[in-house]
CSV table of C-alpha atoms and ligand atoms in Angstrom, one decimal:
chain,number,residue,atom,x,y,z
E,10,MET,CA,-1.9,43.1,-4.7
E,11,SER,CA,-2.1,40.3,-2.0
E,12,GLN,CA,0.9,38.0,-1.9
E,13,LYS,CA,0.4,34.4,-3.1
E,14,VAL,CA,0.7,31.5,-0.7
E,15,ALA,CA,2.6,28.7,-2.4
E,16,GLY,CA,2.0,25.0,-1.7
E,17,VAL,CA,4.5,23.1,0.5
E,18,LYS,CA,7.7,22.0,-1.2
E,19,GLY,CA,7.7,18.5,-2.3
E,20,MET,CA,3.9,18.2,-1.9
E,21,ASN,CA,2.0,18.2,-5.2
E,22,ASP,CA,-1.5,19.1,-6.4
E,23,LEU,CA,-3.1,16.5,-8.5
E,24,LEU,CA,-5.5,18.0,-11.0
E,25,PRO,CA,-7.8,16.8,-13.7
E,26,GLY,CA,-5.8,15.9,-16.8
E,27,GLU,CA,-3.5,13.8,-14.6
E,28,ILE,CA,-5.8,12.6,-11.9
E,29,GLU,CA,-7.5,10.2,-14.3
E,30,ILE,CA,-4.3,8.2,-14.4
E,31,TRP,CA,-4.3,8.0,-10.6
E,32,GLN,CA,-7.9,6.9,-10.6
E,33,HIS,CA,-7.1,4.2,-13.2
E,34,VAL,CA,-4.1,2.9,-11.1
E,35,GLU,CA,-6.2,2.9,-7.9
E,36,ALA,CA,-9.2,1.2,-9.6
E,37,GLN,CA,-7.0,-1.5,-11.1
E,38,ALA,CA,-5.4,-2.2,-7.8
E,39,ARG,CA,-8.7,-2.3,-5.9
E,40,GLU,CA,-10.3,-4.7,-8.4
E,41,LEU,CA,-7.3,-7.0,-8.5
E,42,PHE,CA,-6.5,-7.0,-4.8
E,43,GLY,CA,-10.1,-7.9,-4.3
E,44,ARG,CA,-9.6,-11.0,-6.5
E,45,PHE,CA,-6.8,-12.1,-4.2
E,46,GLY,CA,-9.1,-11.7,-1.1
E,47,TYR,CA,-7.6,-8.5,0.3
E,48,GLY,CA,-10.0,-6.2,2.2
E,49,GLU,CA,-9.3,-2.5,2.4
E,50,ILE,CA,-8.2,-0.7,5.6
E,51,ARG,CA,-7.9,3.1,6.3
E,52,THR,CA,-5.8,4.1,9.2
E,53,PRO,CA,-5.1,7.6,10.3
E,54,MET,CA,-2.5,9.8,8.7
E,55,VAL,CA,-0.9,10.5,12.0
E,56,GLU,CA,0.4,8.0,14.6
E,57,ASP,CA,2.2,8.0,17.9
E,58,THR,CA,5.9,8.6,17.0
E,59,ALA,CA,6.9,5.6,19.0
E,60,LEU,CA,5.2,3.2,16.6
E,61,PHE,CA,7.6,4.1,13.8
E,62,VAL,CA,10.7,4.3,16.1
E,63,ARG,CA,9.9,0.8,17.3
E,64,SER,CA,9.1,-0.8,14.0
E,65,VAL,CA,10.9,1.0,11.1
E,66,GLY,CA,13.8,1.5,13.4
E,67,GLU,CA,15.6,4.4,15.0
E,68,GLU,CA,18.7,4.2,12.9
E,69,THR,CA,16.9,4.1,9.6
E,70,ASP,CA,16.9,7.1,7.3
E,71,ILE,CA,13.1,7.1,7.5
E,72,VAL,CA,12.9,7.6,11.2
E,73,GLY,CA,16.3,9.2,11.8
E,74,LYS,CA,16.0,11.9,9.1
E,75,GLU,CA,12.8,11.9,7.2
E,76,MET,CA,9.8,11.9,9.5
E,77,TYR,CA,7.5,14.8,10.1
E,78,THR,CA,7.3,14.8,13.9
E,79,PHE,CA,5.5,17.3,16.0
E,80,ASN,CA,4.0,17.6,19.4
E,81,ASP,CA,0.2,18.1,19.6
E,82,LYS,CA,-1.4,20.5,22.1
E,83,ALA,CA,-1.3,17.9,24.9
E,84,ASP,CA,2.4,17.5,24.2
E,85,ARG,CA,2.2,14.0,22.7
E,86,SER,CA,4.8,13.2,20.0
E,87,LEU,CA,3.0,12.4,16.8
E,88,SER,CA,4.3,11.7,13.3
E,89,LEU,CA,2.8,11.8,9.9
E,90,ARG,CA,3.0,8.3,8.7
E,91,PRO,CA,6.0,7.6,6.6
E,92,GLU,CA,4.8,4.2,5.6
E,93,GLY,CA,1.8,1.9,5.9
E,94,THR,CA,3.1,-1.4,7.4
E,95,ALA,CA,3.6,-0.2,11.0
E,96,PRO,CA,0.0,1.5,11.2
E,97,ALA,CA,-1.6,-1.7,9.7
E,98,ALA,CA,0.2,-3.9,12.3
E,99,ARG,CA,-0.9,-1.5,15.0
E,100,ALA,CA,-4.6,-1.8,13.9
E,101,TYR,CA,-4.2,-5.5,13.5
E,102,ILE,CA,-3.1,-5.8,17.2
E,103,GLU,CA,-5.5,-3.1,18.5
E,104,HIS,CA,-8.6,-4.9,17.0
E,105,SER,CA,-7.4,-8.3,18.1
E,106,ILE,CA,-7.8,-9.7,14.5
E,107,ALA,CA,-5.7,-12.7,15.2
E,108,ASN,CA,-8.4,-14.0,17.5
E,109,GLN,CA,-11.0,-13.7,14.8
E,110,GLU,CA,-9.3,-15.3,11.9
E,111,PRO,CA,-6.1,-17.2,11.3
E,112,LEU,CA,-5.1,-15.5,8.0
E,113,THR,CA,-5.8,-11.9,7.3
E,114,ARG,CA,-5.3,-10.0,4.0
E,115,TRP,CA,-5.4,-6.2,4.0
E,116,PHE,CA,-4.7,-3.5,1.6
E,117,TYR,CA,-4.4,0.2,1.9
E,118,ALA,CA,-4.0,3.3,-0.4
E,119,GLY,CA,-3.1,6.8,0.6
E,120,PRO,CA,-0.5,9.4,1.2
E,121,MET,CA,2.8,8.9,3.1
E,122,PHE,CA,5.2,11.6,4.2
E,123,ARG,CA,8.9,11.7,4.3
E,124,TYR,CA,11.2,14.8,4.5
E,125,GLU,CA,13.3,13.8,1.5
E,126,ARG,CA,15.5,15.5,-0.9
E,127,MET,CA,13.2,16.0,-3.8
E,128,LYS,CA,13.6,15.0,-7.4
E,129,THR,CA,11.6,13.2,-10.1
E,130,GLY,CA,9.7,10.4,-8.4
E,131,ARG,CA,10.8,11.5,-4.9
E,132,TYR,CA,8.4,13.7,-3.0
E,133,ARG,CA,7.6,14.7,0.5
E,134,GLN,CA,4.0,13.7,0.3
E,135,PHE,CA,3.8,10.7,-1.9
E,136,TYR,CA,1.2,7.9,-2.4
E,137,GLN,CA,1.5,4.2,-1.8
E,138,ILE,CA,-0.8,1.3,-2.4
E,139,GLY,CA,0.2,-1.6,-0.3
E,140,ALA,CA,-0.9,-4.9,1.2
E,141,GLU,CA,-0.2,-6.9,4.2
E,142,ALA,CA,-0.9,-10.7,4.8
E,143,TYR,CA,-0.8,-11.8,8.5
E,144,GLY,CA,-0.8,-15.5,9.8
E,145,ALA,CA,1.1,-17.4,7.2
E,146,LYS,CA,4.8,-18.0,7.6
E,147,GLU,CA,4.9,-20.1,4.4
E,148,GLY,CA,6.8,-19.1,1.3
E,149,ALA,CA,3.5,-19.5,-0.6
E,150,GLN,CA,2.3,-16.3,1.1
E,151,ASP,CA,5.3,-14.3,-0.1
E,152,VAL,CA,4.9,-15.7,-3.7
E,153,GLU,CA,1.2,-15.1,-3.7
E,154,MET,CA,1.9,-11.5,-2.9
E,155,MET,CA,4.6,-11.0,-5.5
E,156,ASP,CA,2.3,-12.6,-8.0
E,157,MET,CA,-0.3,-10.0,-7.1
E,158,VAL,CA,2.2,-7.2,-7.8
E,159,VAL,CA,3.2,-8.8,-11.0
E,160,GLN,CA,-0.4,-9.0,-12.2
E,161,PHE,CA,-0.9,-5.4,-11.0
E,162,LEU,CA,2.0,-4.2,-13.1
E,163,GLU,CA,0.9,-6.3,-16.1
E,164,ARG,CA,-2.6,-4.8,-16.0
E,165,LEU,CA,-1.2,-1.3,-16.0
E,166,GLY,CA,0.7,-2.4,-19.3
E,167,LEU,CA,4.0,-1.7,-17.6
E,168,LYS,CA,6.9,-3.6,-18.9
E,169,ASP,CA,10.7,-3.8,-18.3
E,170,ILE,CA,10.3,-4.2,-14.5
E,171,THR,CA,12.6,-6.6,-12.8
E,172,LEU,CA,11.8,-8.5,-9.6
E,173,ASN,CA,14.8,-8.6,-7.2
E,174,ILE,CA,14.5,-11.0,-4.2
E,175,ASN,CA,16.8,-11.7,-1.3
E,176,SER,CA,16.5,-13.3,2.2
E,177,LEU,CA,17.8,-11.5,5.3
E,178,GLY,CA,17.5,-14.6,7.5
E,179,ASP,CA,15.9,-14.6,10.9
E,180,GLU,CA,16.8,-14.2,14.6
E,181,VAL,CA,18.9,-17.5,14.4
E,182,CYS,CA,21.2,-16.6,11.6
E,183,ARG,CA,21.1,-12.9,11.3
E,184,PRO,CA,23.5,-12.5,14.3
E,185,THR,CA,26.1,-14.7,12.5
E,186,TYR,CA,25.8,-12.5,9.4
E,187,HIS,CA,25.9,-9.3,11.6
E,188,ALA,CA,29.1,-10.4,13.1
E,189,LYS,CA,30.7,-11.2,9.7
E,190,LEU,CA,29.5,-7.8,8.3
E,191,VAL,CA,30.8,-5.8,11.3
E,192,GLU,CA,34.2,-7.5,11.2
E,193,TYR,CA,34.4,-6.7,7.5
E,194,LEU,CA,33.3,-3.1,8.0
E,195,GLN,CA,35.6,-2.6,10.8
E,196,ALA,CA,38.5,-3.3,8.4
E,197,HIS,CA,37.1,-0.6,6.0
E,198,ARG,CA,36.1,1.8,8.7
E,199,GLU,CA,38.2,4.8,7.5
E,200,ALA,CA,36.6,4.7,4.1
E,201,LEU,CA,33.0,4.7,5.2
E,202,CYS,CA,31.0,8.0,5.5
E,203,GLY,CA,30.4,9.4,9.0
E,204,ASP,CA,26.8,8.1,9.1
E,205,CYS,CA,28.0,4.5,8.3
E,206,GLN,CA,30.7,4.6,10.9
E,207,LYS,CA,27.8,5.1,13.4
E,208,ARG,CA,25.5,2.6,11.6
E,209,MET,CA,28.2,0.1,11.8
E,210,GLU,CA,27.9,-0.1,15.6
E,211,LYS,CA,24.2,0.4,16.0
E,212,ASN,CA,22.7,-1.2,12.9
E,213,PRO,CA,25.3,-2.6,10.4
E,214,LEU,CA,22.7,-3.8,7.9
E,215,ARG,CA,21.9,-0.1,7.3
E,216,VAL,CA,25.4,0.4,5.7
E,217,LEU,CA,24.2,-1.7,2.8
E,218,ASP,CA,21.6,0.8,1.8
E,219,CYS,CA,23.7,3.9,2.2
E,220,LYS,CA,23.3,6.1,-0.9
E,221,ASN,CA,27.0,7.1,-0.7
E,222,GLU,CA,28.9,5.6,-3.6
E,223,LYS,CA,32.0,4.7,-1.8
E,224,CYS,CA,30.0,3.0,1.0
E,225,GLN,CA,28.0,1.1,-1.7
E,226,ALA,CA,31.3,-0.2,-3.3
E,227,ILE,CA,32.5,-1.4,0.1
E,228,ALA,CA,29.2,-3.1,0.9
E,229,ALA,CA,29.1,-4.8,-2.5
E,230,ALA,CA,32.5,-6.4,-1.8
E,231,GLY,CA,31.4,-7.5,1.8
E,232,PRO,CA,29.9,-10.8,3.0
E,233,ASN,CA,27.0,-12.3,1.2
E,234,VAL,CA,23.9,-12.7,3.5
E,235,LEU,CA,22.7,-15.8,1.7
E,236,GLU,CA,25.9,-17.6,2.7
E,237,SER,CA,25.0,-17.1,6.3
E,238,LEU,CA,21.4,-18.4,6.2
E,239,CYS,CA,20.5,-21.1,8.7
E,240,GLU,CA,18.9,-24.3,7.4
E,241,PRO,CA,15.2,-23.3,7.8
E,242,CYS,CA,15.8,-19.8,6.2
E,243,ARG,CA,17.7,-21.5,3.4
E,244,ALA,CA,14.8,-23.8,2.8
E,245,HIS,CA,12.2,-21.0,3.0
E,246,PHE,CA,14.2,-19.0,0.4
E,247,ASP,CA,14.5,-22.1,-1.9
E,248,ASP,CA,10.8,-22.7,-1.6
E,249,VAL,CA,10.0,-19.0,-2.5
E,250,GLN,CA,12.2,-19.3,-5.6
E,251,ARG,CA,10.8,-22.6,-6.7
E,252,LYS,CA,7.2,-21.3,-6.4
E,253,LEU,CA,7.9,-18.2,-8.3
E,254,THR,CA,9.4,-20.4,-11.0
E,255,ALA,CA,6.3,-22.5,-10.9
E,256,LEU,CA,4.1,-19.4,-11.5
E,257,GLY,CA,6.5,-18.3,-14.2
E,258,VAL,CA,7.5,-15.2,-12.4
E,259,ARG,CA,10.9,-14.1,-13.5
E,260,HIS,CA,13.1,-12.9,-10.7
E,261,VAL,CA,16.8,-12.1,-9.9
E,262,VAL,CA,18.4,-13.0,-6.7
E,263,ASN,CA,20.3,-9.9,-5.3
E,264,PRO,CA,22.1,-10.7,-2.1
E,265,ARG,CA,23.0,-7.0,-1.6
E,266,MET,CA,19.4,-5.9,-1.2
E,267,VAL,CA,18.4,-5.2,2.4
E,268,ARG,CA,15.6,-2.5,2.2
E,269,GLY,CA,15.6,0.6,4.2
E,270,LEU,CA,13.4,-0.6,7.1
E,271,ASP,CA,14.5,-2.7,10.2
E,272,TYR,CA,11.6,-5.0,10.6
E,273,TYR,CA,12.2,-7.4,7.7
E,274,THR,CA,13.1,-11.1,8.2
E,275,ARG,CA,13.7,-13.7,5.5
E,276,THR,CA,12.2,-12.6,2.1
E,277,VAL,CA,12.6,-9.1,0.8
E,278,PHE,CA,11.8,-8.0,-2.7
E,279,GLU,CA,11.8,-5.0,-5.0
E,280,PHE,CA,10.3,-4.3,-8.4
E,281,ILE,CA,12.8,-2.1,-10.3
E,282,ALA,CA,11.8,-0.3,-13.5
E,283,SER,CA,14.4,0.5,-16.1
E,284,HIS,CA,12.6,3.5,-17.7
E,285,PRO,CA,14.9,6.6,-17.9
E,286,ALA,CA,11.9,8.8,-16.8
E,287,LEU,CA,12.4,7.7,-13.3
E,288,GLY,CA,16.1,8.4,-13.0
E,289,THR,CA,17.4,7.0,-9.8
E,290,ALA,CA,13.9,6.6,-8.3
E,291,SER,CA,13.5,3.4,-10.2
E,292,THR,CA,11.9,1.2,-7.4
E,293,VAL,CA,8.2,1.1,-8.1
E,294,GLY,CA,7.4,-1.4,-5.4
E,295,ALA,CA,9.0,-3.1,-2.5
E,296,GLY,CA,8.3,-5.3,0.4
E,297,GLY,CA,9.2,-8.4,2.4
E,298,ARG,CA,8.3,-10.7,5.3
E,299,TYR,CA,8.3,-9.3,8.9
E,300,ASP,CA,7.7,-12.3,11.2
E,301,LYS,CA,8.7,-10.5,14.4
E,302,LEU,CA,7.1,-7.2,14.0
E,303,VAL,CA,3.6,-7.8,15.3
E,304,LYS,CA,4.9,-9.5,18.4
E,305,SER,CA,7.5,-6.8,19.1
E,306,LEU,CA,4.7,-4.1,19.0
E,307,GLY,CA,2.9,-6.1,21.8
E,308,GLY,CA,0.7,-8.3,19.6
E,309,PRO,CA,0.5,-12.1,19.1
E,310,ASP,CA,3.2,-14.1,17.4
E,311,ALA,CA,1.9,-13.5,13.9
E,312,PRO,CA,4.1,-13.9,10.9
E,313,ALA,CA,3.5,-11.5,8.2
E,314,VAL,CA,4.5,-10.2,4.8
E,315,GLY,CA,3.7,-7.0,3.0
E,316,PHE,CA,4.6,-4.7,0.1
E,317,ALA,CA,3.9,-1.1,-1.1
E,318,CYS,CA,4.0,0.4,-4.6
E,319,GLY,CA,4.8,4.1,-5.1
E,320,LEU,CA,2.0,5.4,-7.1
E,321,ASP,CA,3.7,8.6,-8.1
E,322,ARG,CA,6.3,6.5,-9.9
E,323,LEU,CA,3.7,4.2,-11.5
E,324,VAL,CA,1.9,7.4,-12.8
E,325,LEU,CA,5.1,8.8,-14.2
E,326,LEU,CA,5.6,5.5,-16.2
E,327,LEU,CA,2.1,5.6,-17.4
E,328,LYS,CA,2.4,9.2,-18.6
E,329,GLU,CA,5.3,7.9,-20.7
E,330,SER,CA,3.3,5.0,-22.0
E,331,GLY,CA,1.2,6.9,-24.5
E,332,GLN,CA,-2.0,5.3,-23.1
E,333,GLN,CA,-5.1,7.6,-22.9
E,334,PHE,CA,-6.9,8.0,-19.6
E,335,THR,CA,-9.2,11.0,-19.9
E,336,VAL,CA,-12.8,10.2,-20.5
E,337,ARG,CA,-14.4,12.4,-23.1
E,338,PRO,CA,-17.8,14.0,-22.6
E,339,ASP,CA,-20.6,12.4,-24.5
E,340,VAL,CA,-22.6,15.4,-25.5
E,341,PHE,CA,-21.9,19.1,-25.4
E,342,VAL,CA,-25.3,20.9,-25.1
E,343,ALA,CA,-25.2,24.3,-26.8
E,344,VAL,CA,-28.0,27.0,-26.8
E,345,ALA,CA,-29.0,28.7,-29.9
E,346,ASP,CA,-30.9,31.7,-28.3
E,347,ALA,CA,-31.2,33.1,-24.8
E,348,GLY,CA,-34.8,32.1,-24.5
E,349,SER,CA,-33.7,28.4,-24.7
E,350,HIS,CA,-31.1,28.6,-22.0
E,351,ASP,CA,-33.4,27.2,-19.1
E,352,ALA,CA,-34.6,24.4,-21.5
E,353,ALA,CA,-31.0,23.5,-22.2
E,354,LEU,CA,-30.1,23.4,-18.5
E,355,VAL,CA,-33.0,21.1,-18.0
E,356,LEU,CA,-32.0,18.9,-20.9
E,357,ALA,CA,-28.4,18.6,-19.7
E,358,SER,CA,-29.7,17.7,-16.2
E,359,ARG,CA,-32.0,15.0,-17.5
E,360,LEU,CA,-29.2,13.5,-19.8
E,361,ARG,CA,-26.9,13.3,-16.8
E,362,ARG,CA,-29.6,11.6,-14.8
E,363,GLU,CA,-29.9,9.2,-17.8
E,364,GLY,CA,-26.2,8.4,-17.5
E,365,LEU,CA,-24.4,10.6,-20.0
E,366,ARG,CA,-21.4,12.8,-19.5
E,367,VAL,CA,-22.7,16.2,-20.5
E,368,GLU,CA,-20.9,19.6,-20.9
E,369,PHE,CA,-23.0,22.8,-20.9
E,370,ASP,CA,-21.7,26.4,-20.7
E,371,THR,CA,-23.5,27.8,-17.8
E,372,ARG,CA,-22.4,31.3,-18.9
E,373,GLY,CA,-24.5,31.2,-22.0
E,374,GLY,CA,-22.8,33.4,-24.6
E,375,SER,CA,-22.9,33.3,-28.4
E,376,LEU,CA,-23.4,30.0,-30.3
E,377,LYS,CA,-20.0,30.5,-31.9
E,378,SER,CA,-18.2,30.7,-28.6
E,379,GLN,CA,-20.1,27.7,-27.3
E,380,MET,CA,-19.1,25.8,-30.4
E,381,LYS,CA,-15.5,26.6,-29.7
E,382,ARG,CA,-15.9,25.3,-26.2
E,383,ALA,CA,-17.5,22.1,-27.5
E,384,ASP,CA,-14.5,21.7,-29.8
E,385,LYS,CA,-12.2,22.1,-26.9
E,386,SER,CA,-14.1,19.7,-24.6
E,387,SER,CA,-13.5,16.9,-27.0
E,388,ALA,CA,-17.1,15.8,-26.6
E,389,GLU,CA,-18.3,13.0,-28.8
E,390,PHE,CA,-21.4,15.0,-30.0
E,391,THR,CA,-22.8,18.5,-29.9
E,392,LEU,CA,-26.5,19.2,-29.6
E,393,VAL,CA,-27.8,22.6,-30.3
E,394,LEU,CA,-31.0,23.6,-28.6
E,395,GLY,CA,-33.0,26.6,-29.9
E,396,GLU,CA,-36.6,27.6,-30.3
E,397,ALA,CA,-37.1,25.3,-33.3
E,398,GLU,CA,-35.9,22.2,-31.5
E,399,ARG,CA,-37.9,23.0,-28.5
E,400,THR,CA,-41.1,23.3,-30.5
E,401,SER,CA,-40.6,20.2,-32.6
E,402,GLY,CA,-39.0,18.1,-30.0
E,403,GLN,CA,-36.4,17.2,-32.6
E,404,ALA,CA,-32.7,18.1,-32.7
E,405,LYS,CA,-29.5,16.9,-34.3
E,406,LEU,CA,-26.4,15.2,-32.8
E,407,LYS,CA,-23.4,16.5,-34.5
E,408,PRO,CA,-20.4,14.1,-34.3
E,409,MET,CA,-17.5,16.2,-33.5
E,410,ALA,CA,-15.0,13.9,-35.3
E,411,GLY,CA,-17.0,14.7,-38.5
E,412,GLY,CA,-19.6,13.0,-40.4
E,413,GLU,CA,-23.4,13.5,-41.0
E,414,PRO,CA,-25.6,15.0,-38.2
E,415,ILE,CA,-27.9,12.4,-36.7
E,416,PRO,CA,-31.6,13.5,-36.3
E,417,VAL,CA,-32.8,12.6,-32.8
E,418,ALA,CA,-35.9,13.1,-30.7
E,419,LEU,CA,-35.1,15.1,-27.6
E,420,ASP,CA,-36.3,12.3,-25.3
E,421,GLU,CA,-34.3,9.7,-27.2
E,422,VAL,CA,-30.9,11.4,-26.9
E,423,ALA,CA,-29.4,9.2,-24.3
E,424,ARG,CA,-30.4,6.0,-26.1
E,425,VAL,CA,-29.0,7.2,-29.5
E,426,VAL,CA,-25.8,8.4,-28.0
E,427,ARG,CA,-25.3,5.1,-26.2
E,428,GLU,CA,-26.0,3.1,-29.4
E,429,ARG,CA,-23.6,5.2,-31.4
E,430,LYS,CA,-20.9,4.7,-28.8
E,431,VAL,CA,-21.3,1.0,-28.8
E,432,VAL,CA,-20.9,0.9,-32.6
E,433,SER,CA,-17.9,3.1,-32.6
E,434,ALA,CA,-16.2,1.4,-29.6
H,751,ATP,P1,13.9,4.4,-2.2
H,751,ATP,O1,15.0,3.4,-2.2
H,751,ATP,O2,13.5,4.8,-3.7
H,751,ATP,O3,14.0,5.5,-1.3
H,751,ATP,P2,12.3,3.2,-0.2
H,751,ATP,O4,13.1,1.8,0.1
H,751,ATP,O5,12.6,4.3,0.8
H,751,ATP,O6,12.6,3.6,-1.7
H,751,ATP,P3,9.8,2.1,0.6
H,751,ATP,O7,9.8,2.6,1.9
H,751,ATP,O8,10.2,0.6,0.4
H,751,ATP,O9,10.8,2.8,-0.3
H,751,ATP,O10,8.5,2.4,-0.1
H,751,ATP,C1,7.9,1.7,-1.2
H,751,ATP,C2,7.8,2.4,-2.5
H,751,ATP,O11,7.2,3.7,-2.2
H,751,ATP,C3,9.1,2.7,-3.1
H,751,ATP,O12,9.5,1.6,-3.9
H,751,ATP,C4,8.7,3.9,-4.0
H,751,ATP,O13,8.1,3.4,-5.2
H,751,ATP,C5,7.8,4.6,-3.1
H,751,ATP,N1,8.4,5.7,-2.5
H,751,ATP,C6,9.2,5.7,-1.3
H,751,ATP,N2,9.5,6.9,-1.0
H,751,ATP,C7,9.1,7.8,-1.9
H,751,ATP,C8,9.1,9.2,-2.1
H,751,ATP,N3,9.7,10.0,-1.3
H,751,ATP,N4,8.5,9.7,-3.1
H,751,ATP,C9,7.8,9.0,-4.1
H,751,ATP,N5,7.7,7.6,-3.9
H,751,ATP,C10,8.4,7.1,-2.8
H,752,MG,MG1,13.8,5.9,0.7
């Protein structure tokens, strides 16, 4: 026996039975994001490592610990993308989009890679659907984007998700907050984990999203970022809250939320689900404003805001919701005798061309075994094709849920099935 090769740890196969939920989520997002004027972008799965180091930040967990980095054959350092904002910003700069339009709305969907400790809702290849808006510094853009996520989650029928918001200030007031935070952390240095003792010097904000409980408790009692905001940042944050309220979007201000990436300025937000199925992986979507990122990557001075939703987690919630996503076949075409097999293949082909979902057992076999498969396939109707049907051009559609068989001419099958479906829908 040959040895089996297993899939890579933390990277999942998505198969029929589950994939329908993914397709549903993606279709809902595409349709809705289109309504908001977002155009789709697809960037490569791999980027120059420097892109993430310079944007997400060297001291973040994502870049410091979780990135899949390798050298290609020409010895360039490349990384599998751990997130979508930096690649989008790179593309925005590379294609000089700012010269073409003042306001740009993009969305993307695809896999991201992070070498994380796996558990429910936390994988090494996971999927995000996200959006970025470039060109508007106004709070209205932040709010429009949060509204889009709210409507997305609503459409999926997901409830009990809380929007948390905060403001991290800008280059004017962030240094004041940093100084206060460092002073406070210095006083608690001994109690912090080794990582945080280092973070404190290089990037003190990162201490606030350390997963260590002791560090979290210390951070929670520390200075409040909102109390350090300068006047323009304060006004921006007030505006965001006022507009959220005007839209009827419920939200909670959480001054401890900093997010795990360095590029954020001003508004940050997270959508947190309370369903036990997610355990500690409860954040289903997150984002914020990053007014300095595009410029810091060599682009124009373009303010921007973005978010990403974790599809794996949304799918976990939808699995729990009891909603049905699999689409049943319309007709199972069964063959009564071997001489009718080709005719059945032709019939199935024609019905598919006419728009029906058709199941057909290409292996042939006894009528009994085909009927078993028909049952299993959960097809709406079964149609048995034998010599009699071929000669008369007449057959019967047997409703699999029970009820009288419906006589039908063979060239009318698609029409009759469609009519019946409309009646029962
Ligand atoms: P967390 O705090 O859960 O680690 P994060 O702050 O690292 O999340 P972001 O980088 O903001 O996450 O990514 C946005 C969303 O992508 C998250 O809210 C989550 O839904 C999803 N996500 C992030 N990392 C993973 C992962 N390893 N597996 C599955 N989903 C993930
Ligand atoms: Mg993370």
